[in-house]
Amino acid sequence: MEEYSTYTTPLTSRYASREMSHLFSREKRINTWRQLWLNLAIAEQKLGLNQITDEAIQQLKDHVQITAPEFETAAKEEKRQRHDVMAHIYTYGLAAPAAAGIIHLGATSCFVTDNADLIFLRDGMDILIPKLVNVIHRLSQWSMRYKDVPTLGFTHYQPAQLTTVGKRATLWIQELLWDLRNFVRARNDIGFRGVKGTTGTQASFLALFDGDHDKVEELDELVAKLSGFDTVYPVTGQTYDRKIDIDVLQPLASFATTAHKIATDIRLLANLKEVEEPFEAGQIGSSAMAYKRNPMRCERICSQARYIINLIPNALNTFSVQWFERTLDDSSNRRSLIPEAFLFTDSVMKILLNVISGMVIYPKVIEKHVKAELPFMATENIIMAMTKHGASRHECHEQIRVLSHQAGRVVKEEGGDNDLIERIKNTAYFEPIHNELDSLLDASTFVGRAPEQTESFINKHVAKALEPLQHMITEEKVDLAV
């Protein structure tokens, strides 16, 4: 029962994917530290530090994956030393005794902590980008499927000129494409802190290489290359600049605003019974009201998206109060900030993909709502048709105004249906166009270029954006744990 008696984060137990949860696990963190120590030793040996033997390198390679007993050893040592990095240097040295004296040679704690964080930022983006690509891909398919279905447009959440179900989705897709651009840009901008020493001057490494500046520069580049980076930040303090955190987390928050907006639109449409998120056969909408089909997935997206958005002020404040070469008041904060930003974004991405993959529309309900408003929208077409039969536009406008207000009272005060068209049919003045009314009320003639815009946008703009990322697209089903 011990696992149930202490707090655990729902991020890993309920929401985020296994791969993202693993990326920010303790095991992954320490294994990354060990890989960095190995990379440093390999580079230093290659550049002429003879005290680093082949045996030491081999032992570091053999024990680059930490074991459960080693975690226990490190925990005991950290309790004694009050320093997590030193505790793991000690523990790694026990596993690789031939390397015990050269682990972390010339480095400061930020060599492993900060370079590891940059690796996690990069790899976190590598997990998120394919998921966003699939969200865009599936929503594009959905948009094309319903590109010709007329639906009420809304401005101020009041009925407005018709659009189509598919065209409305293109607005969501365009925002997601901007998020994809921001993700890729942020990911590709992430560099490596490298080997910079305690205050960023590389003094310790210059001493190791007897004042050879070229070798120190080469060491910086070689360790970065071994760690999978082409770019090394040319100057740093003790840490990499915390502005990098802002540059990476800001796109996550921006995506969260997009997801929140999409989910909110779906929730509003669900209230109208026009669109519905997936609903499992045994799913319960309410413990009291058995008939309910609450949009709980979209509600969860909104809830988690707000959390992501509100992490950004934290990153901004942390960066703004870093003094000179470094202060430590960022450390414990960032231990939660960065994992939470990625884990929540991963969760929102997963839920959004699930919703889009199973989202349904109810055409008869949509048609009913269109028909309720279309008579008012058709009045301009009716006036134009009457003028073709010789009627005065001014007189026709007055006739329509009177009948529209009468129909409006029926709708608002009596709760009846919009009977404007029946009133027009029963008014002798409009007899010249009675036979034309059905064609004048064809909803498809009120959507403008919405179908053509949808097709052009998907086939040109979306296709161009996704073309280099086609290998990321999958038709895999997305299930939610809860």
mmCIF file of N, CA and C in Angstrom, residues 256-317:
data_model
loop_
_atom_site.group_PDB
_atom_site.id
_atom_site.type_symbol
_atom_site.label_atom_id
_atom_site.label_comp_id
_atom_site.label_asym_id
_atom_site.label_seq_id
_atom_site.Cartn_x
_atom_site.Cartn_y
_atom_site.Cartn_z
ATOM 1 N N ALA A 256 -0.454 25.686 -26.646
ATOM 2 C CA ALA A 256 -1.505 25.473 -25.652
ATOM 3 C C ALA A 256 -2.679 26.420 -25.887
ATOM 4 N N THR A 257 -2.387 27.663 -26.303
ATOM 5 C CA THR A 257 -3.476 28.600 -26.596
ATOM 6 C C THR A 257 -4.289 28.114 -27.802
ATOM 7 N N THR A 258 -3.600 27.564 -28.795
ATOM 8 C CA THR A 258 -4.296 27.024 -29.966
ATOM 9 C C THR A 258 -5.194 25.862 -29.561
ATOM 10 N N ALA A 259 -4.631 24.934 -28.784
ATOM 11 C CA ALA A 259 -5.405 23.763 -28.350
ATOM 12 C C ALA A 259 -6.612 24.185 -27.528
ATOM 13 N N HIS A 260 -6.405 25.194 -26.661
ATOM 14 C CA HIS A 260 -7.514 25.689 -25.832
ATOM 15 C C HIS A 260 -8.622 26.258 -26.711
ATOM 16 N N LYS A 261 -8.245 27.020 -27.725
ATOM 17 C CA LYS A 261 -9.235 27.618 -28.617
ATOM 18 C C LYS A 261 -10.002 26.548 -29.391
ATOM 19 N N ILE A 262 -9.292 25.571 -29.944
ATOM 20 C CA ILE A 262 -9.946 24.495 -30.689
ATOM 21 C C ILE A 262 -10.914 23.727 -29.785
ATOM 22 N N ALA A 263 -10.433 23.368 -28.592
ATOM 23 C CA ALA A 263 -11.270 22.603 -27.662
ATOM 24 C C ALA A 263 -12.487 23.402 -27.228
ATOM 25 N N THR A 264 -12.311 24.702 -27.053
ATOM 26 C CA THR A 264 -13.442 25.558 -26.666
ATOM 27 C C THR A 264 -14.475 25.613 -27.788
ATOM 28 N N ASP A 265 -14.012 25.763 -29.023
ATOM 29 C CA ASP A 265 -14.941 25.762 -30.160
ATOM 30 C C ASP A 265 -15.731 24.456 -30.211
ATOM 31 N N ILE A 266 -15.048 23.342 -30.002
ATOM 32 C CA ILE A 266 -15.720 22.041 -30.033
ATOM 33 C C ILE A 266 -16.728 21.934 -28.887
ATOM 34 N N ARG A 267 -16.371 22.450 -27.718
ATOM 35 C CA ARG A 267 -17.307 22.426 -26.578
ATOM 36 C C ARG A 267 -18.564 23.234 -26.890
ATOM 37 N N LEU A 268 -18.390 24.397 -27.521
ATOM 38 C CA LEU A 268 -19.548 25.227 -27.873
ATOM 39 C C LEU A 268 -20.408 24.534 -28.926
ATOM 40 N N LEU A 269 -19.777 23.884 -29.898
ATOM 41 C CA LEU A 269 -20.521 23.159 -30.920
ATOM 42 C C LEU A 269 -21.203 21.924 -30.344
ATOM 43 N N ALA A 270 -20.581 21.318 -29.334
ATOM 44 C CA ALA A 270 -21.199 20.169 -28.664
ATOM 45 C C ALA A 270 -22.478 20.590 -27.949
ATOM 46 N N ASN A 271 -22.471 21.801 -27.375
ATOM 47 C CA ASN A 271 -23.675 22.322 -26.736
ATOM 48 C C ASN A 271 -24.813 22.466 -27.742
ATOM 49 N N LEU A 272 -24.466 22.802 -28.984
ATOM 50 C CA LEU A 272 -25.463 22.927 -30.050
ATOM 51 C C LEU A 272 -25.833 21.575 -30.647
ATOM 52 N N LYS A 273 -25.111 20.513 -30.203
ATOM 53 C CA LYS A 273 -25.314 19.150 -30.701
ATOM 54 C C LYS A 273 -24.973 19.015 -32.187
ATOM 55 N N GLU A 274 -24.063 19.859 -32.650
ATOM 56 C CA GLU A 274 -23.614 19.797 -34.038
ATOM 57 C C GLU A 274 -22.366 18.936 -34.198
ATOM 58 N N VAL A 275 -21.476 18.999 -33.238
ATOM 59 C CA VAL A 275 -20.206 18.270 -33.272
ATOM 60 C C VAL A 275 -20.009 17.594 -31.927
ATOM 61 N N GLU A 276 -19.362 16.428 -31.947
ATOM 62 C CA GLU A 276 -19.150 15.717 -30.686
ATOM 63 C C GLU A 276 -17.783 15.049 -30.700
ATOM 64 N N GLU A 277 -17.107 15.118 -29.581
ATOM 65 C CA GLU A 277 -15.853 14.390 -29.416
ATOM 66 C C GLU A 277 -16.161 12.907 -29.259
ATOM 67 N N PRO A 278 -15.159 12.018 -29.362
ATOM 68 C CA PRO A 278 -15.412 10.584 -29.212
ATOM 69 C C PRO A 278 -16.052 10.283 -27.860
ATOM 70 N N PHE A 279 -16.946 9.309 -27.847
ATOM 71 C CA PHE A 279 -17.615 8.901 -26.605
ATOM 72 C C PHE A 279 -17.654 7.386 -26.583
ATOM 73 N N GLU A 280 -16.943 6.786 -25.598
ATOM 74 C CA GLU A 280 -16.827 5.331 -25.548
ATOM 75 C C GLU A 280 -18.154 4.674 -25.178
ATOM 76 N N ALA A 281 -18.292 3.408 -25.565
ATOM 77 C CA ALA A 281 -19.552 2.687 -25.335
ATOM 78 C C ALA A 281 -19.936 2.651 -23.863
ATOM 79 N N GLY A 282 -18.956 2.467 -22.985
ATOM 80 C CA GLY A 282 -19.255 2.376 -21.559
ATOM 81 C C GLY A 282 -18.978 3.646 -20.785
ATOM 82 N N GLN A 283 -18.686 4.743 -21.508
ATOM 83 C CA GLN A 283 -18.323 5.995 -20.846
ATOM 84 C C GLN A 283 -19.519 6.608 -20.134
ATOM 85 N N ILE A 284 -19.269 7.186 -18.960
ATOM 86 C CA ILE A 284 -20.315 7.843 -18.177
ATOM 87 C C ILE A 284 -20.078 9.344 -18.210
ATOM 88 N N GLY A 285 -21.100 10.082 -18.622
ATOM 89 C CA GLY A 285 -20.978 11.532 -18.715
ATOM 90 C C GLY A 285 -21.186 12.231 -17.391
ATOM 91 N N SER A 286 -22.080 11.701 -16.571
ATOM 92 C CA SER A 286 -22.393 12.310 -15.284
ATOM 93 C C SER A 286 -22.829 11.227 -14.314
ATOM 94 N N SER A 287 -22.393 11.364 -13.059
ATOM 95 C CA SER A 287 -22.779 10.371 -12.045
ATOM 96 C C SER A 287 -24.248 10.507 -11.671
ATOM 97 N N ALA A 288 -24.837 11.666 -11.947
ATOM 98 C CA ALA A 288 -26.234 11.899 -11.580
ATOM 99 C C ALA A 288 -27.159 11.883 -12.789
ATOM 100 N N MET A 289 -26.696 12.482 -13.896
ATOM 101 C CA MET A 289 -27.545 12.629 -15.082
ATOM 102 C C MET A 289 -27.081 11.654 -16.156
ATOM 103 N N ALA A 290 -27.738 10.498 -16.192
ATOM 104 C CA ALA A 290 -27.274 9.388 -17.025
ATOM 105 C C ALA A 290 -27.286 9.700 -18.516
ATOM 106 N N TYR A 291 -28.092 10.661 -18.939
ATOM 107 C CA TYR A 291 -28.232 10.966 -20.355
ATOM 108 C C TYR A 291 -27.097 11.831 -20.899
ATOM 109 N N LYS A 292 -26.269 12.395 -20.030
ATOM 110 C CA LYS A 292 -25.318 13.413 -20.462
ATOM 111 C C LYS A 292 -24.125 12.822 -21.209
ATOM 112 N N ARG A 293 -23.662 13.579 -22.191
ATOM 113 C CA ARG A 293 -22.452 13.251 -22.952
ATOM 114 C C ARG A 293 -21.535 14.472 -22.890
ATOM 115 N N ASN A 294 -20.906 14.641 -21.759
ATOM 116 C CA ASN A 294 -20.084 15.831 -21.535
ATOM 117 C C ASN A 294 -18.808 15.793 -22.384
ATOM 118 N N PRO A 295 -18.362 16.933 -22.892
ATOM 119 C CA PRO A 295 -17.124 16.986 -23.688
ATOM 120 C C PRO A 295 -15.892 16.995 -22.792
ATOM 121 N N MET A 296 -15.736 15.936 -22.017
ATOM 122 C CA MET A 296 -14.714 15.947 -20.954
ATOM 123 C C MET A 296 -13.291 15.961 -21.508
ATOM 124 N N ARG A 297 -13.075 15.430 -22.703
ATOM 125 C CA ARG A 297 -11.720 15.442 -23.256
ATOM 126 C C ARG A 297 -11.317 16.866 -23.642
ATOM 127 N N CYS A 298 -12.237 17.572 -24.279
ATOM 128 C CA CYS A 298 -11.943 18.969 -24.621
ATOM 129 C C CYS A 298 -11.835 19.824 -23.370
ATOM 130 N N GLU A 299 -12.602 19.497 -22.348
ATOM 131 C CA GLU A 299 -12.477 20.219 -21.072
ATOM 132 C C GLU A 299 -11.108 19.970 -20.459
ATOM 133 N N ARG A 300 -10.627 18.749 -20.586
ATOM 134 C CA ARG A 300 -9.303 18.423 -20.049
ATOM 135 C C ARG A 300 -8.212 19.159 -20.829
ATOM 136 N N ILE A 301 -8.381 19.260 -22.145
ATOM 137 C CA ILE A 301 -7.430 20.028 -22.947
ATOM 138 C C ILE A 301 -7.361 21.460 -22.434
ATOM 139 N N CYS A 302 -8.517 22.069 -22.221
ATOM 140 C CA CYS A 302 -8.549 23.461 -21.747
ATOM 141 C C CYS A 302 -7.890 23.594 -20.377
ATOM 142 N N SER A 303 -8.170 22.658 -19.506
ATOM 143 C CA SER A 303 -7.608 22.691 -18.159
ATOM 144 C C SER A 303 -6.087 22.622 -18.191
ATOM 145 N N GLN A 304 -5.558 21.669 -18.942
ATOM 146 C CA GLN A 304 -4.113 21.497 -18.988
ATOM 147 C C GLN A 304 -3.438 22.605 -19.794
ATOM 148 N N ALA A 305 -4.116 23.085 -20.830
ATOM 149 C CA ALA A 305 -3.549 24.174 -21.630
ATOM 150 C C ALA A 305 -3.351 25.423 -20.779
ATOM 151 N N ARG A 306 -4.304 25.715 -19.918
ATOM 152 C CA ARG A 306 -4.147 26.890 -19.041
ATOM 153 C C ARG A 306 -2.930 26.738 -18.140
ATOM 154 N N TYR A 307 -2.667 25.535 -17.689
ATOM 155 C CA TYR A 307 -1.505 25.290 -16.833
ATOM 156 C C TYR A 307 -0.222 25.599 -17.595
ATOM 157 N N ILE A 308 -0.146 25.125 -18.843
ATOM 158 C CA ILE A 308 1.053 25.362 -19.657
ATOM 159 C C ILE A 308 1.257 26.855 -19.877
ATOM 160 N N ILE A 309 0.178 27.545 -20.232
ATOM 161 C CA ILE A 309 0.259 28.976 -20.494
ATOM 162 C C ILE A 309 0.816 29.724 -19.286
ATOM 163 N N ASN A 310 0.396 29.300 -18.110
ATOM 164 C CA ASN A 310 0.806 30.002 -16.893
ATOM 165 C C ASN A 310 2.192 29.617 -16.395
ATOM 166 N N LEU A 311 2.862 28.697 -17.079
ATOM 167 C CA LEU A 311 4.255 28.393 -16.746
ATOM 168 C C LEU A 311 5.215 29.440 -17.313
ATOM 169 N N ILE A 312 4.783 30.131 -18.354
ATOM 170 C CA ILE A 312 5.684 31.070 -19.021
ATOM 171 C C ILE A 312 6.129 32.221 -18.120
ATOM 172 N N PRO A 313 5.234 32.848 -17.349
ATOM 173 C CA PRO A 313 5.726 33.898 -16.426
ATOM 174 C C PRO A 313 6.814 33.390 -15.486
ATOM 175 N N ASN A 314 6.744 32.126 -15.106
ATOM 176 C CA ASN A 314 7.774 31.531 -14.256
ATOM 177 C C ASN A 314 9.123 31.566 -14.971
ATOM 178 N N ALA A 315 9.158 31.111 -16.222
ATOM 179 C CA ALA A 315 10.410 31.107 -16.980
ATOM 180 C C ALA A 315 10.937 32.522 -17.188
ATOM 181 N N LEU A 316 10.042 33.452 -17.465
ATOM 182 C CA LEU A 316 10.449 34.851 -17.661
ATOM 183 C C LEU A 316 11.059 35.429 -16.386
ATOM 184 N N ASN A 317 10.397 35.175 -15.262
ATOM 185 C CA ASN A 317 10.895 35.696 -13.979
ATOM 186 C C ASN A 317 12.224 35.066 -13.600
#
